Tab-separated table of N, CA and C in Angstrom:
chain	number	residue	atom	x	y	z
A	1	UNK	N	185.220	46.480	113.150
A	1	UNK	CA	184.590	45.523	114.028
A	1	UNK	C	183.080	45.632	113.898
A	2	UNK	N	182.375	44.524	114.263
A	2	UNK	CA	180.871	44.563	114.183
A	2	UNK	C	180.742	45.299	115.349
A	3	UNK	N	180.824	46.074	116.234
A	3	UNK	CA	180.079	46.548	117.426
A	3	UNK	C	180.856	48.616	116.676
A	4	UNK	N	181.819	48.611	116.340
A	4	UNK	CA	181.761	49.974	115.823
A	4	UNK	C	181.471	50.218	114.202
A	5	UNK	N	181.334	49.522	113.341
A	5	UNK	CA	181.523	49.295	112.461
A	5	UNK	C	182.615	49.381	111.179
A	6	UNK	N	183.725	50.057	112.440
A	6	UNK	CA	185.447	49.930	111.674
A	6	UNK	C	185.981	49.105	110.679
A	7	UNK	N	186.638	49.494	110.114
A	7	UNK	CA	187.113	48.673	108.953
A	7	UNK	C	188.732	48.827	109.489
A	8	UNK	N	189.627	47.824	109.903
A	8	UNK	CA	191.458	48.000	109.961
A	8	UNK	C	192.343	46.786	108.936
A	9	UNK	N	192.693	47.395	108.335
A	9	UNK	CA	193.418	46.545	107.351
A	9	UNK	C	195.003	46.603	107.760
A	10	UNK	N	196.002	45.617	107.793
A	10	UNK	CA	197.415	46.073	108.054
A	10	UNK	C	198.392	45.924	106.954
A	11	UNK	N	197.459	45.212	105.372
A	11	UNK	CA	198.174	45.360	104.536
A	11	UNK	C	197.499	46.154	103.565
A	12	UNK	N	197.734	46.107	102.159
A	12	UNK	CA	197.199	47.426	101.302
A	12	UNK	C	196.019	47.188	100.954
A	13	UNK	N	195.067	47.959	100.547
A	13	UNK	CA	193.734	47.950	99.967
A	13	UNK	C	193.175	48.078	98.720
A	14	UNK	N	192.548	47.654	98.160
A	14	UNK	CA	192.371	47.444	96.417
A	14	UNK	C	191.246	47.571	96.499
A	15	UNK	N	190.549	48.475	95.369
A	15	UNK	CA	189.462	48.834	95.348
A	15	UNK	C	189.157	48.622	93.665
A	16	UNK	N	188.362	48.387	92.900
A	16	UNK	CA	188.061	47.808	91.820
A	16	UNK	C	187.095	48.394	90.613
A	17	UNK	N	186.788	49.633	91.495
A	17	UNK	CA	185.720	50.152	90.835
A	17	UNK	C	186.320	51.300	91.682
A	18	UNK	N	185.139	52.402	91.949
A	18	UNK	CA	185.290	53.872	92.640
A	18	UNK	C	185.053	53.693	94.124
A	19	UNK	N	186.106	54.355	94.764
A	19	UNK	CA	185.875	54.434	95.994
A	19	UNK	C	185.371	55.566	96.642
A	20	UNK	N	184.040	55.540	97.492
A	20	UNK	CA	183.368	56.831	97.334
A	20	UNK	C	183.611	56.824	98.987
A	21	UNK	N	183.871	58.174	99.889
A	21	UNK	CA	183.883	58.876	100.883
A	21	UNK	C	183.287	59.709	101.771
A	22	UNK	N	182.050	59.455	101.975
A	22	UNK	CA	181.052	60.378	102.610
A	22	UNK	C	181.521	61.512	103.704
A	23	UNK	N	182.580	60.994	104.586
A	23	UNK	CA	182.543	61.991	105.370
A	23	UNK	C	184.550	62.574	105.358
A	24	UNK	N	185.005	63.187	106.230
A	24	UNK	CA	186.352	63.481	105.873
A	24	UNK	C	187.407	62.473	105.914
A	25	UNK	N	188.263	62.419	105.542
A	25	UNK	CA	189.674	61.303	105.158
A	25	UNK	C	191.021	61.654	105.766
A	26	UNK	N	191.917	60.959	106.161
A	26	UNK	CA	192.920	61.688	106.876
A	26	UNK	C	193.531	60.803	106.203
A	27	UNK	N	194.861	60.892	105.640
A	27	UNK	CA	195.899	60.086	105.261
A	27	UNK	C	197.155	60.449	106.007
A	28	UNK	N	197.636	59.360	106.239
A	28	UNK	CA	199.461	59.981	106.754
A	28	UNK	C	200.292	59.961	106.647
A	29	UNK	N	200.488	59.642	105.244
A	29	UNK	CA	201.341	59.949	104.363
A	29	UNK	C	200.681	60.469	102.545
A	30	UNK	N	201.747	60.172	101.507
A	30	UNK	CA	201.763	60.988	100.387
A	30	UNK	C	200.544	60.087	99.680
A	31	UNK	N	199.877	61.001	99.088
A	31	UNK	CA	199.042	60.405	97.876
A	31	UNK	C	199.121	60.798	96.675
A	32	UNK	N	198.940	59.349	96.121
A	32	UNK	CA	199.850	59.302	94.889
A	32	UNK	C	198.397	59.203	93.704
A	33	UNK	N	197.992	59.639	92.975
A	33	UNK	CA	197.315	59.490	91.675
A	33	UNK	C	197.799	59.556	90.808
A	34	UNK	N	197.362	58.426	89.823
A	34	UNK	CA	197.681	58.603	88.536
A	34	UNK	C	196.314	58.485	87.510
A	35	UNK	N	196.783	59.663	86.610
A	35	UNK	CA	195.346	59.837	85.970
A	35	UNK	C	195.095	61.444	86.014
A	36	UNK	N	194.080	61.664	85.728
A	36	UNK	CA	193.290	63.047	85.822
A	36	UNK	C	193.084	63.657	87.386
A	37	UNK	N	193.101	64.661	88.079
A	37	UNK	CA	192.653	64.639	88.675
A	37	UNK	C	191.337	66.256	88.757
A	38	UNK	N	190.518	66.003	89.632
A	38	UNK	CA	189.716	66.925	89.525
A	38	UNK	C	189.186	67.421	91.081
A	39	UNK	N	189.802	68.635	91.224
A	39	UNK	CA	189.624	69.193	92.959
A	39	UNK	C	188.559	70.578	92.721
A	40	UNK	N	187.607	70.921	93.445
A	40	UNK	CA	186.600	71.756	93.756
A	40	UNK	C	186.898	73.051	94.299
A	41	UNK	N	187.946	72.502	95.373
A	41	UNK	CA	188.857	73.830	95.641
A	41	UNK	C	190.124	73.165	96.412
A	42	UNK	N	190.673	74.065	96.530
A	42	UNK	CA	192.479	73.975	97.331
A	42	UNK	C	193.051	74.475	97.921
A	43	UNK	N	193.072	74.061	99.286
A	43	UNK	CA	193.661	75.326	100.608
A	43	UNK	C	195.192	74.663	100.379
A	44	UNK	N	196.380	75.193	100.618
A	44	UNK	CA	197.590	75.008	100.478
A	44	UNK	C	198.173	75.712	101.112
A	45	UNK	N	198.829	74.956	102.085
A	45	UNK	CA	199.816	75.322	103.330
A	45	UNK	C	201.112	75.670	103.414
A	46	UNK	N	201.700	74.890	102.213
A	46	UNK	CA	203.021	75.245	102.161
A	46	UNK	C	203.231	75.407	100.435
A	47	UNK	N	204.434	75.620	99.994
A	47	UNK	CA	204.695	75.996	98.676
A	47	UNK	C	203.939	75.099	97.630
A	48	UNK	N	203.939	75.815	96.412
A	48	UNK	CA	203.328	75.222	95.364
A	48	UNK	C	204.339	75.410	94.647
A	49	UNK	N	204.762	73.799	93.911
A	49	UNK	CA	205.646	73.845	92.798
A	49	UNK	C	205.438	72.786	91.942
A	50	UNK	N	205.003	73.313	90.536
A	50	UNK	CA	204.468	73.064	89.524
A	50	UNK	C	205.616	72.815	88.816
A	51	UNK	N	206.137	71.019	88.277
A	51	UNK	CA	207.133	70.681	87.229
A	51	UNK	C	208.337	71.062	87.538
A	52	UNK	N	208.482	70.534	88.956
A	52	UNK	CA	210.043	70.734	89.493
A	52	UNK	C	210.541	72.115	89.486
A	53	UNK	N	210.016	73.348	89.427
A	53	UNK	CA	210.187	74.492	89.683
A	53	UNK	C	209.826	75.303	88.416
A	54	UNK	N	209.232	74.398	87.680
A	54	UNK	CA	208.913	75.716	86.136
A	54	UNK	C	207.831	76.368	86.482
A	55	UNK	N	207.019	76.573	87.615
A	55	UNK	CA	206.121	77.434	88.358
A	55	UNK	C	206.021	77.046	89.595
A	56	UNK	N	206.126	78.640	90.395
A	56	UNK	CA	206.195	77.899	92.099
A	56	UNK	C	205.466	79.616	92.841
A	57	UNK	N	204.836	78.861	93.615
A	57	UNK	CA	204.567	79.955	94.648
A	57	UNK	C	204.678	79.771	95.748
A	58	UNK	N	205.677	80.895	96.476
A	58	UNK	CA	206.288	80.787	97.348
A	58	UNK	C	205.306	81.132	98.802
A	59	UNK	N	204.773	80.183	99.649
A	59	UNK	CA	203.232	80.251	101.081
A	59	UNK	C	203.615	81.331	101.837
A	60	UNK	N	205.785	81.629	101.794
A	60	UNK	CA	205.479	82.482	102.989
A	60	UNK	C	205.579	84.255	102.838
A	61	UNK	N	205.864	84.448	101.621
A	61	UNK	CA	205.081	85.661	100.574
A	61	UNK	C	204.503	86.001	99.672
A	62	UNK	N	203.671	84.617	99.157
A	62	UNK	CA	202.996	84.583	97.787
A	62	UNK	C	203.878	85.260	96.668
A	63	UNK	N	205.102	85.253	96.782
A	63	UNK	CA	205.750	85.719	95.068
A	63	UNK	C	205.682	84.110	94.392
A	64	UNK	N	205.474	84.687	93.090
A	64	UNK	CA	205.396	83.966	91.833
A	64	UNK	C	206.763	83.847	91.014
A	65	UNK	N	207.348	82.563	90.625
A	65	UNK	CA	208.276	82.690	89.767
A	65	UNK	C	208.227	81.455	88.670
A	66	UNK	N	208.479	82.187	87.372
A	66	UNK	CA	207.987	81.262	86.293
A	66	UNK	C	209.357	81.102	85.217
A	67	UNK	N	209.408	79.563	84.969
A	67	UNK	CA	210.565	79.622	84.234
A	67	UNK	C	210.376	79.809	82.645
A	68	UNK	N	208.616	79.783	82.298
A	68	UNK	CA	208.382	80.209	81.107
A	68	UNK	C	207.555	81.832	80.707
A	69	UNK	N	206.960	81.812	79.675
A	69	UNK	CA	206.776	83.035	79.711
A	69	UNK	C	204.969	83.025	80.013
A	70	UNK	N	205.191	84.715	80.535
A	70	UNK	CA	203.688	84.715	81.164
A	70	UNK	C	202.922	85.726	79.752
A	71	UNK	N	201.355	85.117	79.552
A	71	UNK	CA	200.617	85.780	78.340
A	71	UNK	C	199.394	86.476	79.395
A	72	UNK	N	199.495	87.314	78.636
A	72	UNK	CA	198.059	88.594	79.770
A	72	UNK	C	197.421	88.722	78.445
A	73	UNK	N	196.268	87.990	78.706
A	73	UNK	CA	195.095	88.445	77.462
A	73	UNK	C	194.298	89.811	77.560
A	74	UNK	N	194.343	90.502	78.099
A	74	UNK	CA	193.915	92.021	78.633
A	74	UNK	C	194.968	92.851	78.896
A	75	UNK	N	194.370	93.280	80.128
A	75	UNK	CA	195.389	94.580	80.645
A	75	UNK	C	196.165	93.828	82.104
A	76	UNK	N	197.653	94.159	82.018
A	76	UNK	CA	198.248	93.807	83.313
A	76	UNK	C	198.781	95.158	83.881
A	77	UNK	N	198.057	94.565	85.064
A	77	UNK	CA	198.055	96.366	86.241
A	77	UNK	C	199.267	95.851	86.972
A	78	UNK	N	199.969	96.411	87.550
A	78	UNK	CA	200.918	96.903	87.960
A	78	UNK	C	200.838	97.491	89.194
A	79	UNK	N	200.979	97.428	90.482
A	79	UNK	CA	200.668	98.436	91.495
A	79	UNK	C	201.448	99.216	92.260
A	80	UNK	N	202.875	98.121	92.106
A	80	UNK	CA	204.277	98.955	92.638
A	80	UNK	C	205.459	98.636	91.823
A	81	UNK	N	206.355	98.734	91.882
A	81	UNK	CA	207.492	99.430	90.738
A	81	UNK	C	207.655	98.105	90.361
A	82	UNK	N	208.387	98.112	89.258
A	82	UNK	CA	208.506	96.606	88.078
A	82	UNK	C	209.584	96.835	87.290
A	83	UNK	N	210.887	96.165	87.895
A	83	UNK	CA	211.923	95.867	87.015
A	83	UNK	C	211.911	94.659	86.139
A	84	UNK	N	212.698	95.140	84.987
A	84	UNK	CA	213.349	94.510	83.929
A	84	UNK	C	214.108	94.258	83.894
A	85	UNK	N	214.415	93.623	83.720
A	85	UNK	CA	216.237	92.741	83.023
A	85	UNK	C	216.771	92.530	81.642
A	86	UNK	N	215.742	93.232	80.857
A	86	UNK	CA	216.182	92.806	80.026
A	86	UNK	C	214.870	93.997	78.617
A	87	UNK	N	215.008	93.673	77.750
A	87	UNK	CA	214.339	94.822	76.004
A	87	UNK	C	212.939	94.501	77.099
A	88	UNK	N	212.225	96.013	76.672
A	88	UNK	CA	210.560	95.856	76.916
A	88	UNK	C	210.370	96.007	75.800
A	89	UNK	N	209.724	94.907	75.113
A	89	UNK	CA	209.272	95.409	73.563
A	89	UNK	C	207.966	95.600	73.526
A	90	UNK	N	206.851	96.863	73.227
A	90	UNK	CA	206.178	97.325	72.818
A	90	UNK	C	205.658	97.496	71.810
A	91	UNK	N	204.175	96.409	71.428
A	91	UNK	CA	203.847	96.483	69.909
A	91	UNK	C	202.161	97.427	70.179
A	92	UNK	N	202.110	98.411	69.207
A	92	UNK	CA	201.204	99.209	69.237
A	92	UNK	C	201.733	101.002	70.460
A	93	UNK	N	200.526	101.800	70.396
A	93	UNK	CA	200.601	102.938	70.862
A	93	UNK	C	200.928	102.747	72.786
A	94	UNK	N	202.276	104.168	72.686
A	94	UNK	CA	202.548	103.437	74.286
A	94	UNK	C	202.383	104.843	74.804
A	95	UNK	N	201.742	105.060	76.294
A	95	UNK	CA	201.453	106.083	76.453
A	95	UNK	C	202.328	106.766	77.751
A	96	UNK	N	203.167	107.202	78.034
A	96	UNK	CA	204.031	107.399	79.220
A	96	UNK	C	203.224	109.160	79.631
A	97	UNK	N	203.124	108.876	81.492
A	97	UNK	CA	202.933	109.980	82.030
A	97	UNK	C	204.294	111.281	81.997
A	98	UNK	N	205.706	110.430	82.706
A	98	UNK	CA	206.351	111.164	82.136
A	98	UNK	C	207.676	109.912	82.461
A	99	UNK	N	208.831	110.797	81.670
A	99	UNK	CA	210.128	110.033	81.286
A	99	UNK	C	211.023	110.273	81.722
A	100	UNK	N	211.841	109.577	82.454
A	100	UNK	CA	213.258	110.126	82.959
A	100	UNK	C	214.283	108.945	82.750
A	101	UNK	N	214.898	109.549	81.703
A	101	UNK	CA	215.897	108.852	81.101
A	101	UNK	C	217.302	109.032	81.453
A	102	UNK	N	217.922	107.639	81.551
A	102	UNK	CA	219.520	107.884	82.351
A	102	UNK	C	220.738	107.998	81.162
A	103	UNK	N	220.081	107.218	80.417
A	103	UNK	CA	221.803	107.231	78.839
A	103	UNK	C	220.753	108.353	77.669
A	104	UNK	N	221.429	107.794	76.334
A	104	UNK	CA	221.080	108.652	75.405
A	104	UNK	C	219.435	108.238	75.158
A	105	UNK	N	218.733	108.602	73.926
A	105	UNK	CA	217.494	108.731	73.076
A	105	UNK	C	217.566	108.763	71.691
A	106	UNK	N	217.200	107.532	71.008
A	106	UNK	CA	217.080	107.164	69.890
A	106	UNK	C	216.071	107.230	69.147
A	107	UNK	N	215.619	108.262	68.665
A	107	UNK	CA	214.300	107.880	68.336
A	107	UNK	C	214.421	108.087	66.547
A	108	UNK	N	213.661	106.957	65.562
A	108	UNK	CA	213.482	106.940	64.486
A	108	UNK	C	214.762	106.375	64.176
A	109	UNK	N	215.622	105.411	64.661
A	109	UNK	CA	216.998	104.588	64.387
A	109	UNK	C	217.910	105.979	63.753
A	110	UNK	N	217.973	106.936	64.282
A	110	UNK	CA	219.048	107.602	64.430
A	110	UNK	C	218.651	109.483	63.926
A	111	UNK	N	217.293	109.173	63.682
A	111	UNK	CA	216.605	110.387	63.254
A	111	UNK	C	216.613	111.435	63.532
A	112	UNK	N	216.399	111.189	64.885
A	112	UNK	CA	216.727	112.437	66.305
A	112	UNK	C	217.266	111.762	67.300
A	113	UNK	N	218.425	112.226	67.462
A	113	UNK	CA	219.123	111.780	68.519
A	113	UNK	C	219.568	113.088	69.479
């Protein structure tokens, strides 16, 4: 209206060029982009799930679960115990504090057993 300077539309809005936002935005429902998008930062309230579950983090204990594989370009620390399911394969020198082993020991494909 001319006396607040409101804008109310009751059908959809088309914009033609960039629509720029000076102060905060409330939407109330889903927004949809298509295209690139580019965010500054990201508070997130509830779960994050990336490609229908091929990465998700879970808001109400931050665990991580990935349906592909994870690459550590450095060192990955570890702070409390870490199961496997499956071969740890180890390329290069591996350094263990100490070992406690439950079946047999193979070492050198049958060298010393």
């Amino acid at each position: 209206t001319a006396a607040d300077g409101n804008t109310a539309t009751l059908g959809s809005l088309g914009v033609g060029t960039t629509l720029g936002v000076t102060g905060a935005a409330t939407l109330s429902s889903t927004l949809g982009v298509t295209g690139l998008t580019t965010l500054a930062a990201v508070d997130v309230g509830g779960d994050v799930d990336i490609g229908s579950g091929n990465f998700v983090v879970t808001a109400a204990d931050g665990n991580t679960a990935t349906l592909g594989s994870l690459g550590v370009g450095t060192t990955l620390g570890v702070t409390g115990a870490a199961t496997l399911s499956s071969t740890l394969g180890v390329t290069g020198l591996t350094t263990l504090a100490a070992v406690d082993v439950g079946g047999d020991v193979d070492i050198g494909s049958g060298n010393f057993v």
